[in-house]
Tab-separated table of N, CA and C in Angstrom:
chain	number	residue	atom	x	y	z
A	95	UNK	N	23.500	3.223	-0.965
A	95	UNK	CA	22.260	3.836	-0.717
A	95	UNK	C	22.516	4.245	1.114
A	96	UNK	N	22.071	5.483	1.538
A	96	UNK	CA	22.444	6.017	2.858
A	96	UNK	C	21.448	5.817	3.752
A	97	UNK	N	21.605	5.691	5.088
A	97	UNK	CA	20.375	5.398	5.854
A	97	UNK	C	19.227	6.606	5.685
A	98	UNK	N	17.807	6.391	5.425
A	98	UNK	CA	16.657	7.400	5.525
A	98	UNK	C	16.751	7.836	3.993
A	99	UNK	N	17.618	7.114	3.025
A	99	UNK	CA	17.642	7.542	1.278
A	99	UNK	C	16.707	6.596	0.856
A	100	UNK	N	15.041	6.944	0.520
A	100	UNK	CA	14.540	5.990	-0.449
A	100	UNK	C	13.990	6.474	-1.452
A	101	UNK	N	15.198	6.902	-2.193
A	101	UNK	CA	14.671	7.549	-3.615
A	101	UNK	C	14.798	6.668	-4.568
A	102	UNK	N	14.998	5.172	-4.082
A	102	UNK	CA	15.386	4.023	-5.031
A	102	UNK	C	14.163	3.180	-4.213
A	103	UNK	N	12.991	3.679	-3.665
A	103	UNK	CA	12.446	2.650	-2.931
A	103	UNK	C	11.091	2.166	-4.114
A	104	UNK	N	10.857	2.820	-5.372
A	104	UNK	CA	10.170	2.336	-6.242
A	104	UNK	C	10.575	1.149	-6.774
A	105	UNK	N	11.948	1.245	-7.273
A	105	UNK	CA	12.645	0.008	-7.869
A	105	UNK	C	12.668	-1.209	-6.865
A	106	UNK	N	12.833	-1.061	-5.504
A	106	UNK	CA	13.308	-1.768	-4.620
A	106	UNK	C	11.905	-2.949	-4.535
A	107	UNK	N	10.996	-1.698	-4.106
A	107	UNK	CA	9.894	-2.276	-4.003
A	107	UNK	C	9.228	-3.478	-4.769
A	108	UNK	N	9.378	-2.812	-6.612
A	108	UNK	CA	9.108	-3.562	-7.461
A	108	UNK	C	9.803	-5.115	-7.584
A	109	UNK	N	11.435	-4.983	-7.354
A	109	UNK	CA	12.128	-6.147	-7.461
A	109	UNK	C	11.507	-7.023	-6.639
A	110	UNK	N	11.301	-7.021	-5.511
A	110	UNK	CA	10.631	-8.157	-4.263
A	110	UNK	C	9.329	-8.358	-4.806
A	111	UNK	N	8.107	-7.566	-5.051
A	111	UNK	CA	7.251	-7.753	-5.442
A	111	UNK	C	7.004	-8.691	-6.974
A	112	UNK	N	7.853	-8.515	-7.646
A	112	UNK	CA	8.001	-9.577	-9.163
A	112	UNK	C	8.780	-10.635	-8.833
A	113	UNK	N	9.492	-10.699	-7.617
A	113	UNK	CA	10.123	-12.108	-7.149
A	113	UNK	C	9.205	-13.054	-6.356
A	114	UNK	N	8.250	-11.964	-6.060
A	114	UNK	CA	6.793	-12.555	-5.090
A	114	UNK	C	5.778	-13.123	-6.394
A	115	UNK	N	5.943	-12.911	-7.365
A	115	UNK	CA	4.883	-13.184	-8.431
A	115	UNK	C	3.837	-12.016	-8.370
A	116	UNK	N	3.992	-10.866	-7.823
A	116	UNK	CA	2.932	-10.069	-7.626
A	116	UNK	C	1.810	-9.728	-8.649
A	117	UNK	N	0.893	-9.768	-8.386
A	117	UNK	CA	-0.444	-9.337	-9.542
A	117	UNK	C	-1.029	-7.767	-9.136
A	118	UNK	N	-0.970	-7.272	-7.955
A	118	UNK	CA	-1.431	-6.276	-7.401
A	118	UNK	C	-0.570	-5.514	-6.692
A	119	UNK	N	-0.483	-4.647	-6.490
A	119	UNK	CA	1.006	-3.591	-5.521
A	119	UNK	C	1.790	-3.248	-6.377
A	120	UNK	N	2.173	-2.928	-7.656
A	120	UNK	CA	3.097	-2.486	-8.240
A	120	UNK	C	3.345	-0.942	-7.947
A	121	UNK	N	4.643	-0.605	-7.299
A	121	UNK	CA	4.907	0.603	-7.010
A	121	UNK	C	5.201	1.582	-8.221
A	122	UNK	N	4.052	2.788	-8.242
A	122	UNK	CA	4.371	3.528	-9.631
A	122	UNK	C	5.269	4.858	-9.139
A	123	UNK	N	5.236	5.513	-8.225
A	123	UNK	CA	6.014	6.659	-7.669
A	123	UNK	C	5.882	6.287	-6.056
A	124	UNK	N	6.878	7.663	-5.395
A	124	UNK	CA	6.761	7.601	-4.528
A	124	UNK	C	6.194	8.573	-3.549
A	125	UNK	N	5.067	8.316	-2.625
A	125	UNK	CA	4.209	9.132	-2.264
A	125	UNK	C	4.522	10.523	-1.695
A	126	UNK	N	4.077	11.682	-1.852
A	126	UNK	CA	4.123	13.036	-1.090
A	126	UNK	C	3.567	12.494	0.477
A	127	UNK	N	3.702	13.467	1.488
A	127	UNK	CA	3.844	13.355	2.794
A	127	UNK	C	2.065	13.642	2.942
A	128	UNK	N	1.538	14.302	2.108
A	128	UNK	CA	-0.249	14.172	1.948
A	128	UNK	C	-0.946	13.187	1.177
A	129	UNK	N	-0.638	12.703	0.067
A	129	UNK	CA	-0.704	11.490	-0.313
A	129	UNK	C	-0.862	10.091	0.676
A	130	UNK	N	0.312	9.977	0.976
A	130	UNK	CA	0.364	9.196	2.389
A	130	UNK	C	-0.622	9.100	3.483
A	131	UNK	N	-0.779	9.944	3.963
A	131	UNK	CA	-1.860	10.041	4.412
A	131	UNK	C	-3.228	10.455	4.104
A	132	UNK	N	-3.481	10.308	2.903
A	132	UNK	CA	-4.744	10.309	2.124
A	132	UNK	C	-4.985	8.963	2.282
A	133	UNK	N	-3.736	8.318	1.440
A	133	UNK	CA	-3.668	7.051	1.552
A	133	UNK	C	-4.080	5.785	2.693
A	134	UNK	N	-3.546	6.257	3.833
A	134	UNK	CA	-3.819	5.863	4.802
A	134	UNK	C	-5.110	5.500	5.442
A	135	UNK	N	-5.830	7.012	5.239
A	135	UNK	CA	-6.979	7.240	5.516
A	135	UNK	C	-8.567	6.725	4.798
A	136	UNK	N	-7.659	6.227	3.856
A	136	UNK	CA	-8.874	5.824	2.906
A	136	UNK	C	-8.925	3.994	2.614
A	137	UNK	N	-7.283	3.810	2.664
A	137	UNK	CA	-7.248	2.280	2.017
A	137	UNK	C	-6.929	1.582	3.393
A	138	UNK	N	-5.902	1.956	4.076
A	138	UNK	CA	-5.726	1.416	5.618
A	138	UNK	C	-6.752	1.429	6.672
A	139	UNK	N	-7.553	1.809	6.264
A	139	UNK	CA	-9.201	1.973	7.157
A	139	UNK	C	-10.040	0.785	6.790
A	140	UNK	N	-9.880	0.018	5.826
A	140	UNK	CA	-10.795	-0.641	5.424
A	140	UNK	C	-10.671	-2.215	5.433
A	141	UNK	N	-11.645	-2.753	5.755
A	141	UNK	CA	-11.479	-4.198	6.014
A	141	UNK	C	-11.576	-4.779	4.664
A	142	UNK	N	-11.193	-5.862	4.430
A	142	UNK	CA	-11.207	-5.898	2.967
A	142	UNK	C	-11.595	-7.590	2.937
A	143	UNK	N	-12.530	-7.884	2.049
A	143	UNK	CA	-12.856	-9.280	1.463
A	143	UNK	C	-11.952	-10.036	0.550
A	144	UNK	N	-11.596	-11.037	1.014
A	144	UNK	CA	-10.777	-11.661	-0.268
A	144	UNK	C	-11.683	-12.946	-0.943
A	145	UNK	N	-11.426	-13.569	-2.108
A	145	UNK	CA	-11.674	-14.680	-2.238
A	145	UNK	C	-10.470	-15.177	-3.370
A	146	UNK	N	-9.911	-16.200	-2.847
A	146	UNK	CA	-8.264	-16.405	-3.446
A	146	UNK	C	-7.465	-15.211	-2.880
A	147	UNK	N	-6.817	-14.899	-4.031
A	147	UNK	CA	-6.069	-13.724	-4.196
A	147	UNK	C	-6.678	-12.341	-4.784
A	148	UNK	N	-7.999	-12.426	-5.210
A	148	UNK	CA	-8.597	-11.046	-5.335
A	148	UNK	C	-9.433	-10.596	-4.203
A	149	UNK	N	-9.370	-9.052	-4.134
A	149	UNK	CA	-10.097	-8.591	-3.408
A	149	UNK	C	-11.559	-8.203	-3.733
A	150	UNK	N	-12.619	-8.790	-2.948
A	150	UNK	CA	-14.057	-8.735	-3.371
A	150	UNK	C	-15.159	-7.978	-2.930
A	151	UNK	N	-14.564	-7.066	-1.903
A	151	UNK	CA	-15.177	-6.323	-0.755
A	151	UNK	C	-14.638	-5.681	-0.118
A	152	UNK	N	-15.496	-4.427	0.460
A	152	UNK	CA	-14.517	-3.642	1.562
A	152	UNK	C	-15.314	-3.184	2.337
A	153	UNK	N	-15.453	-2.986	3.317
A	153	UNK	CA	-15.535	-2.057	4.269
A	153	UNK	C	-15.231	-0.870	5.182
A	154	UNK	N	-15.689	0.058	6.121
A	154	UNK	CA	-14.679	0.941	6.550
A	154	UNK	C	-14.459	0.119	8.140
A	155	UNK	N	-13.581	0.535	8.584
A	155	UNK	CA	-13.242	-0.330	9.861
A	155	UNK	C	-13.599	0.548	11.075
A	156	UNK	N	-14.063	-0.090	11.886
A	156	UNK	CA	-14.469	0.863	13.097
A	156	UNK	C	-12.868	1.105	13.733
A	157	UNK	N	-12.437	2.303	13.788
A	157	UNK	CA	-11.318	2.655	14.400
A	157	UNK	C	-11.361	4.126	14.719
A	158	UNK	N	-11.723	4.463	16.020
A	158	UNK	CA	-12.198	6.045	16.468
A	158	UNK	C	-10.773	6.736	16.496
A	159	UNK	N	-10.102	6.238	16.271
A	159	UNK	CA	-8.739	6.504	16.695
A	159	UNK	C	-8.070	7.436	15.173
A	160	UNK	N	-8.389	6.879	14.382
A	160	UNK	CA	-8.151	7.467	12.711
A	160	UNK	C	-9.469	8.397	12.618
A	161	UNK	N	-10.405	8.482	12.724
A	161	UNK	CA	-11.700	9.086	11.981
A	161	UNK	C	-11.872	10.580	12.953
């Protein structure tokens, strides 16, 4: 695999994910640039509340750089 070649990213991610006994977060496809920006703006800008390994709630983070 050449530097910068992410064509096998889904498979590699899922190998590590399964080795760590993943329950959530299995990769299905590589996101387009637009999908990645949307993911960052909706998912990574939230504060999550956990109970054990489960997400039980979320709220929008207060980050003026993103909004």
